[in-house]
Amino acid sequence: MKFNMWLSVGLLMFIVANSNQALADRTILNVSYDPTRELYQAFNQEFIRYWQDKTGEKIAIRQSHGGSSKQARAIIDGVPADVATLALAYDIDAISERSGLIPAGWQQRLPNNSSPYTSTIVLLVRAGNPKKIKDWDDLIKPGIAVMTPNPKTSGGARWNYLAAWGFALKKYNGDESEARHFLARLYKNAPILDSGARGSAINFIQRGIGDVLISWENEAFLALKEYGPEKFEIIIPSISILTEPPVTVIDKNTDKHGTQDIAQAYLEYLYSKKGQEIVARHFYRPSDAETAREYAHQFPEINLFTINDVADSWQQAQQIHFSDGGLFDKIYEYQ
């Protein structure tokens, strides 16, 4: 039977992390979002070697994964994260505003607004594309079961929603009432809203639920790598959104833990040549121009828009679409 990577890797990371932690001088905790498990498993091993070679100190790194908003809430509520590597800037802004653990200007402390890699949203379908899905407007057709997580808990789900919103605005020449109707029909076709992106991927890929998965690009390529083109195909939509997952040190926690130096170096190493190669090998788009050129062959060309093309800021997008009583609630209330 084929090795089931996604169900086994979490247990493997738990065993390795706990074994390493017992031997470590210091430990840091990276609280991250759903689809980064494999990325940070590889990156952590490399950074542990780098840090020991540089300083002689043995360290351990623990990982925590879940829906991005749930992870942000966990940090606010006291999970002792040393770093946060989440799906979108709004979730880290929420940590800053509601807990005071990091300064308001956190996003200016690292290059590219503290986003060491980017991604986008694509469509994953079953081999042969039996429902003939080619673009976003196929997702609103009767009889199409769409897998996507819940925008109230998942950062990836909010990117999915805004990718579809941006398509609808373009299709209907900026008519927001038509775009709202488009999103209502799309979510009417969504039988399950999981709390995180990985949960939706497992439902679609392993449990065979649904006809199409609205997916992080890296998650779709991971599925294709694991299961092969005889199981799945990636559909590149006519337009999608540039996703910019940010990272930050959680300052007050690292001050308390005495880990500020490790946490800062950990995030800076994401921007190094080695860090960017690990990012690219896990199908995230590297921010370093040279590495991006080296790995350009593995990424399809996509017509991308940004969050600022559909909202003034993440704060505005959150307020209009995802806050309690916002457009998503109104759309989903009448399903």
Coordinates of C-alpha atoms in Angstrom, one line a residue:
M1 CA 0.0 0.0 0.0
K2 CA 1.3 3.4 -0.9
F3 CA 2.8 5.4 2.1
N4 CA 0.2 7.9 3.2
M5 CA 2.4 11.0 3.8
W6 CA -0.3 13.4 5.1
L7 CA -1.5 11.1 7.8
S8 CA 1.9 9.9 8.9
V9 CA 4.0 13.0 8.8
G10 CA 2.3 14.6 11.8
L11 CA 3.1 11.6 14.0
L12 CA 6.7 11.5 12.7
M13 CA 7.2 15.2 13.4
F14 CA 5.8 14.7 16.9
I15 CA 8.3 11.9 17.7
V16 CA 11.3 13.7 16.2
A17 CA 10.4 17.0 17.9
N18 CA 10.0 15.4 21.3
S19 CA 13.2 13.4 20.9
N20 CA 15.2 16.5 19.9
Q21 CA 13.7 18.6 22.6
A22 CA 15.0 16.3 25.3
L23 CA 18.5 16.9 24.1
A24 CA 18.2 20.6 23.3
D25 CA 19.6 23.6 25.2
R26 CA 16.7 25.7 24.1
T27 CA 13.4 25.2 22.2
I28 CA 11.3 27.5 20.1
L29 CA 7.7 27.0 19.0
N30 CA 6.5 27.9 15.4
V31 CA 2.7 28.4 15.3
S32 CA 1.8 28.1 11.7
Y33 CA -1.2 27.5 9.4
D34 CA -2.4 24.3 7.9
P35 CA -0.5 23.5 4.7
T36 CA 3.0 24.3 5.9
R37 CA 3.7 21.1 7.8
E38 CA 6.0 19.6 5.3
L39 CA 7.8 22.9 4.5
Y40 CA 8.7 23.5 8.1
Q41 CA 9.6 20.0 8.9
A42 CA 12.3 20.3 6.2
F43 CA 13.2 23.8 7.1
N44 CA 13.5 23.1 10.8
Q45 CA 16.0 20.3 10.3
E46 CA 18.2 22.6 8.1
F47 CA 18.0 25.5 10.5
I48 CA 18.9 23.3 13.5
R49 CA 22.0 22.2 11.7
Y50 CA 22.8 25.7 10.7
W51 CA 22.4 27.1 14.2
Q52 CA 24.6 24.4 15.8
D53 CA 27.3 24.9 13.2
K54 CA 27.2 28.6 13.8
T55 CA 26.9 28.7 17.6
G56 CA 27.6 25.2 18.9
E57 CA 24.2 25.2 20.6
K58 CA 21.7 22.3 20.2
I59 CA 18.2 23.6 19.7
A60 CA 14.8 22.1 19.1
I61 CA 11.8 23.5 17.1
R62 CA 8.2 22.5 17.8
Q63 CA 5.5 23.0 15.2
S64 CA 1.8 23.7 15.6
H65 CA -0.6 23.8 12.7
G66 CA -4.3 24.6 12.1
G67 CA -6.5 27.2 10.5
S68 CA -4.7 30.5 10.4
S69 CA -7.3 32.4 12.4
K70 CA -7.6 29.7 14.9
Q71 CA -3.9 29.7 15.3
A72 CA -3.8 33.5 15.8
R73 CA -6.6 33.2 18.4
A74 CA -4.6 30.5 20.2
I75 CA -1.6 32.8 20.5
I76 CA -3.8 35.6 21.7
D77 CA -5.2 33.2 24.3
G78 CA -1.8 32.2 25.6
V79 CA -0.1 29.6 23.4
P80 CA 3.6 30.4 23.9
A81 CA 4.6 30.9 20.3
D82 CA 8.1 32.2 19.6
V83 CA 7.3 32.8 16.0
A84 CA 4.1 32.9 14.0
T85 CA 4.1 31.9 10.3
L86 CA 0.5 32.5 9.3
A87 CA -1.6 32.7 6.1
L88 CA -2.3 36.4 6.0
A89 CA -1.4 39.7 7.5
Y90 CA -4.7 40.3 9.2
D91 CA -4.2 37.3 11.5
I92 CA -0.9 38.7 12.7
D93 CA -2.4 42.2 13.0
A94 CA -5.0 40.6 15.3
I95 CA -2.3 39.2 17.5
S96 CA -0.7 42.7 17.8
E97 CA -4.0 44.5 18.4
R98 CA -5.6 42.1 20.9
S99 CA -2.6 40.9 22.8
G100 CA 0.2 43.5 22.5
L101 CA 2.7 40.6 22.1
I102 CA 4.2 42.3 19.0
P103 CA 4.4 45.9 17.8
A104 CA 2.0 47.4 15.3
G105 CA 4.8 47.9 12.8
W106 CA 5.8 44.2 12.7
Q107 CA 5.3 43.9 9.0
Q108 CA 8.2 46.3 8.2
R109 CA 10.8 44.3 10.2
L110 CA 11.6 41.8 7.4
P111 CA 11.8 42.1 3.6
N112 CA 8.8 42.0 1.4
N113 CA 6.4 43.0 4.1
S114 CA 7.6 40.0 6.2
S115 CA 6.5 37.5 3.5
P116 CA 9.5 35.3 2.6
Y117 CA 7.4 33.4 0.0
T118 CA 4.1 33.8 -1.9
S119 CA 1.6 31.4 -3.4
T120 CA -1.8 31.6 -5.2
I121 CA -5.0 29.7 -5.4
V122 CA -5.7 27.0 -8.0
L123 CA -8.3 24.3 -8.6
L124 CA -7.6 20.6 -8.1
V125 CA -9.9 18.1 -9.8
R126 CA -9.9 14.3 -10.3
A127 CA -8.0 12.7 -13.1
G128 CA -9.7 13.2 -16.5
N129 CA -11.6 16.2 -15.1
P130 CA -14.9 14.4 -15.3
K131 CA -17.0 17.5 -14.5
K132 CA -15.0 19.6 -17.2
I133 CA -14.1 22.3 -14.8
K134 CA -12.0 25.0 -16.5
D135 CA -12.5 28.2 -14.5
W136 CA -14.2 29.8 -11.5
D137 CA -17.6 30.1 -13.1
D138 CA -17.8 26.3 -13.5
L139 CA -17.9 26.1 -9.7
I140 CA -21.4 27.6 -9.5
K141 CA -23.0 25.1 -11.9
P142 CA -25.6 22.7 -10.5
G143 CA -24.2 19.4 -9.4
I144 CA -20.7 20.5 -8.7
A145 CA -19.5 19.8 -5.2
V146 CA -16.9 22.3 -4.2
M147 CA -14.4 21.7 -1.3
T148 CA -13.2 24.8 0.5
P149 CA -12.6 25.5 4.2
N150 CA -14.5 28.0 6.4
P151 CA -13.4 31.7 6.0
K152 CA -14.2 32.3 9.6
T153 CA -11.4 30.1 10.8
S154 CA -9.1 29.5 7.8
G155 CA -6.7 32.0 6.2
G156 CA -6.6 29.9 3.1
A157 CA -10.4 30.0 2.9
R158 CA -10.3 33.8 2.9
W159 CA -7.8 33.8 0.0
N160 CA -10.1 31.3 -1.8
Y161 CA -13.1 33.5 -1.3
L162 CA -11.3 36.6 -2.4
A163 CA -9.9 34.9 -5.5
A164 CA -13.5 34.0 -6.5
W165 CA -14.7 37.5 -5.6
G166 CA -12.0 39.1 -7.8
F167 CA -13.0 36.8 -10.7
A168 CA -16.6 37.7 -10.2
L169 CA -15.9 41.4 -10.1
K170 CA -14.0 41.2 -13.4
K171 CA -16.7 39.0 -15.0
Y172 CA -19.5 41.4 -14.0
N173 CA -17.6 44.6 -14.6
G174 CA -17.3 45.6 -11.0
D175 CA -21.0 44.9 -10.1
E176 CA -20.8 43.9 -6.4
S177 CA -24.3 42.7 -6.3
E178 CA -23.6 40.2 -9.1
A179 CA -20.4 39.2 -7.4
R180 CA -22.2 38.6 -4.2
H181 CA -24.7 36.4 -6.0
F182 CA -21.8 34.5 -7.7
L183 CA -20.3 33.8 -4.3
A184 CA -23.7 32.7 -2.9
R185 CA -24.0 30.1 -5.7
L186 CA -20.5 28.9 -5.1
Y187 CA -20.9 28.3 -1.4
K188 CA -24.3 26.7 -2.0
N189 CA -22.2 24.0 -3.8
A190 CA -19.9 23.6 -0.8
P191 CA -21.1 20.5 1.2
I192 CA -18.5 20.8 4.0
L193 CA -16.6 23.9 5.3
D194 CA -13.7 22.5 7.3
S195 CA -11.9 24.6 9.8
G196 CA -8.6 24.6 7.9
A197 CA -7.2 24.1 4.4
R198 CA -5.5 20.7 5.2
G199 CA -8.8 19.3 6.4
S200 CA -10.5 20.2 3.2
A201 CA -7.6 18.7 1.2
I202 CA -7.9 15.4 3.2
N203 CA -11.7 15.3 2.6
F204 CA -11.2 15.7 -1.1
I205 CA -8.0 13.8 -1.7
Q206 CA -8.2 10.9 0.8
R207 CA -11.9 10.6 1.5
G208 CA -13.1 11.2 -2.1
I209 CA -15.5 13.9 -1.2
G210 CA -16.3 16.6 -3.8
D211 CA -15.6 17.3 -7.4
V212 CA -13.1 20.1 -7.1
L213 CA -10.9 21.5 -4.3
I214 CA -10.1 25.2 -4.2
S215 CA -6.6 24.9 -3.1
W216 CA -3.3 26.6 -2.2
E217 CA -1.0 26.1 -5.2
N218 CA 1.6 24.3 -3.0
E219 CA -1.1 21.9 -1.6
A220 CA -2.2 21.0 -5.1
F221 CA 1.3 20.3 -6.3
L222 CA 1.9 18.2 -3.1
A223 CA -1.1 16.1 -4.0
L224 CA 0.1 15.6 -7.5
K225 CA 3.5 14.7 -6.3
E226 CA 2.2 12.2 -3.8
Y227 CA -0.6 10.6 -5.8
G228 CA 0.4 11.3 -9.4
P229 CA -1.5 12.5 -12.5
E230 CA -3.5 9.3 -12.6
K231 CA -5.4 10.5 -9.6
F232 CA -5.6 14.3 -9.9
E233 CA -5.1 17.3 -12.2
I234 CA -4.4 20.9 -11.5
I235 CA -6.6 23.5 -13.2
I236 CA -5.1 26.9 -13.6
P237 CA -8.0 29.5 -13.5
S238 CA -8.0 32.5 -15.8
I239 CA -7.3 34.8 -12.9
S240 CA -6.4 34.3 -9.3
I241 CA -5.0 36.1 -6.3
L242 CA -1.4 36.6 -5.1
T243 CA -1.3 35.2 -1.6
E244 CA 1.4 36.6 0.7
P245 CA 1.8 34.6 3.9
P246 CA 3.7 36.6 6.5
V247 CA 6.0 35.7 9.5
T248 CA 6.9 37.4 12.7
V249 CA 8.7 37.0 16.0
I250 CA 6.3 37.0 19.0
D251 CA 8.5 39.5 20.9
K252 CA 7.1 39.3 24.4
N253 CA 7.1 35.6 24.4
T254 CA 10.7 35.4 23.2
D255 CA 11.7 37.9 25.8
K256 CA 10.1 35.7 28.4
H257 CA 11.6 32.5 27.0
G258 CA 15.1 33.9 26.3
T259 CA 14.8 32.9 22.6
Q260 CA 14.8 36.2 20.8
D261 CA 18.1 35.5 19.0
I262 CA 17.0 32.1 17.8
A263 CA 13.6 33.3 16.7
Q264 CA 15.0 36.3 14.7
A265 CA 17.6 34.1 13.0
Y266 CA 15.0 31.5 12.2
L267 CA 12.9 33.9 10.3
E268 CA 15.9 35.6 8.6
Y269 CA 17.1 32.1 7.5
L270 CA 13.8 31.8 5.5
Y271 CA 15.2 34.5 3.2
S272 CA 18.6 32.9 2.8
K273 CA 19.6 31.0 -0.3
K274 CA 19.2 27.6 1.5
G275 CA 15.9 28.7 3.0
Q276 CA 14.5 29.9 -0.3
E277 CA 15.5 26.6 -2.0
I278 CA 13.5 24.7 0.6
V279 CA 10.6 27.0 0.1
A280 CA 10.7 26.4 -3.7
R281 CA 11.1 22.6 -3.3
H282 CA 7.8 22.6 -1.3
F283 CA 6.0 24.5 -4.1
Y284 CA 5.9 27.9 -2.5
R285 CA 7.0 30.8 -4.7
P286 CA 10.3 32.2 -3.4
S287 CA 10.7 35.9 -2.8
D288 CA 14.4 35.9 -3.9
A289 CA 14.6 36.7 -7.6
E290 CA 17.5 34.4 -8.4
T291 CA 15.8 31.4 -6.7
A292 CA 12.5 32.3 -8.4
R293 CA 14.2 32.1 -11.8
E294 CA 15.8 28.8 -10.9
Y295 CA 12.5 27.2 -10.0
A296 CA 10.3 29.1 -12.5
H297 CA 9.8 26.0 -14.6
Q298 CA 7.7 24.3 -11.9
F299 CA 5.2 27.2 -11.5
P300 CA 2.5 27.9 -14.1
E301 CA 2.0 31.4 -15.3
I302 CA -1.1 32.8 -13.8
N303 CA -2.8 36.2 -14.2
L304 CA -2.7 37.4 -10.6
F305 CA -4.3 40.3 -8.7
T306 CA -3.5 41.4 -5.2
I307 CA -5.5 42.0 -2.0
N308 CA -5.3 45.7 -2.8
D309 CA -7.1 45.2 -6.1
V310 CA -10.2 44.0 -4.3
A311 CA -10.0 45.9 -1.0
D312 CA -8.0 48.8 0.4
S313 CA -6.4 46.6 3.0
W314 CA -6.8 43.3 4.8
Q315 CA -8.5 45.3 7.6
Q316 CA -11.2 46.4 5.1
A317 CA -11.5 43.0 3.6
Q318 CA -12.0 41.4 7.0
Q319 CA -14.6 44.0 8.0
I320 CA -16.7 43.8 4.8
H321 CA -16.5 40.1 4.1
F322 CA -15.5 38.0 7.1
S323 CA -16.5 39.8 10.3
D324 CA -19.6 38.8 12.2
G325 CA -22.5 39.9 10.0
G326 CA -20.3 40.5 7.0
L327 CA -20.9 39.4 3.4
F328 CA -19.9 35.8 4.0
D329 CA -22.3 35.4 6.9
K330 CA -25.1 36.9 4.8
I331 CA -24.3 34.7 1.9
Y332 CA -24.0 31.5 3.9
E333 CA -27.0 32.2 6.1
Y334 CA -29.4 31.6 3.3
Q335 CA -27.9 28.4 1.9

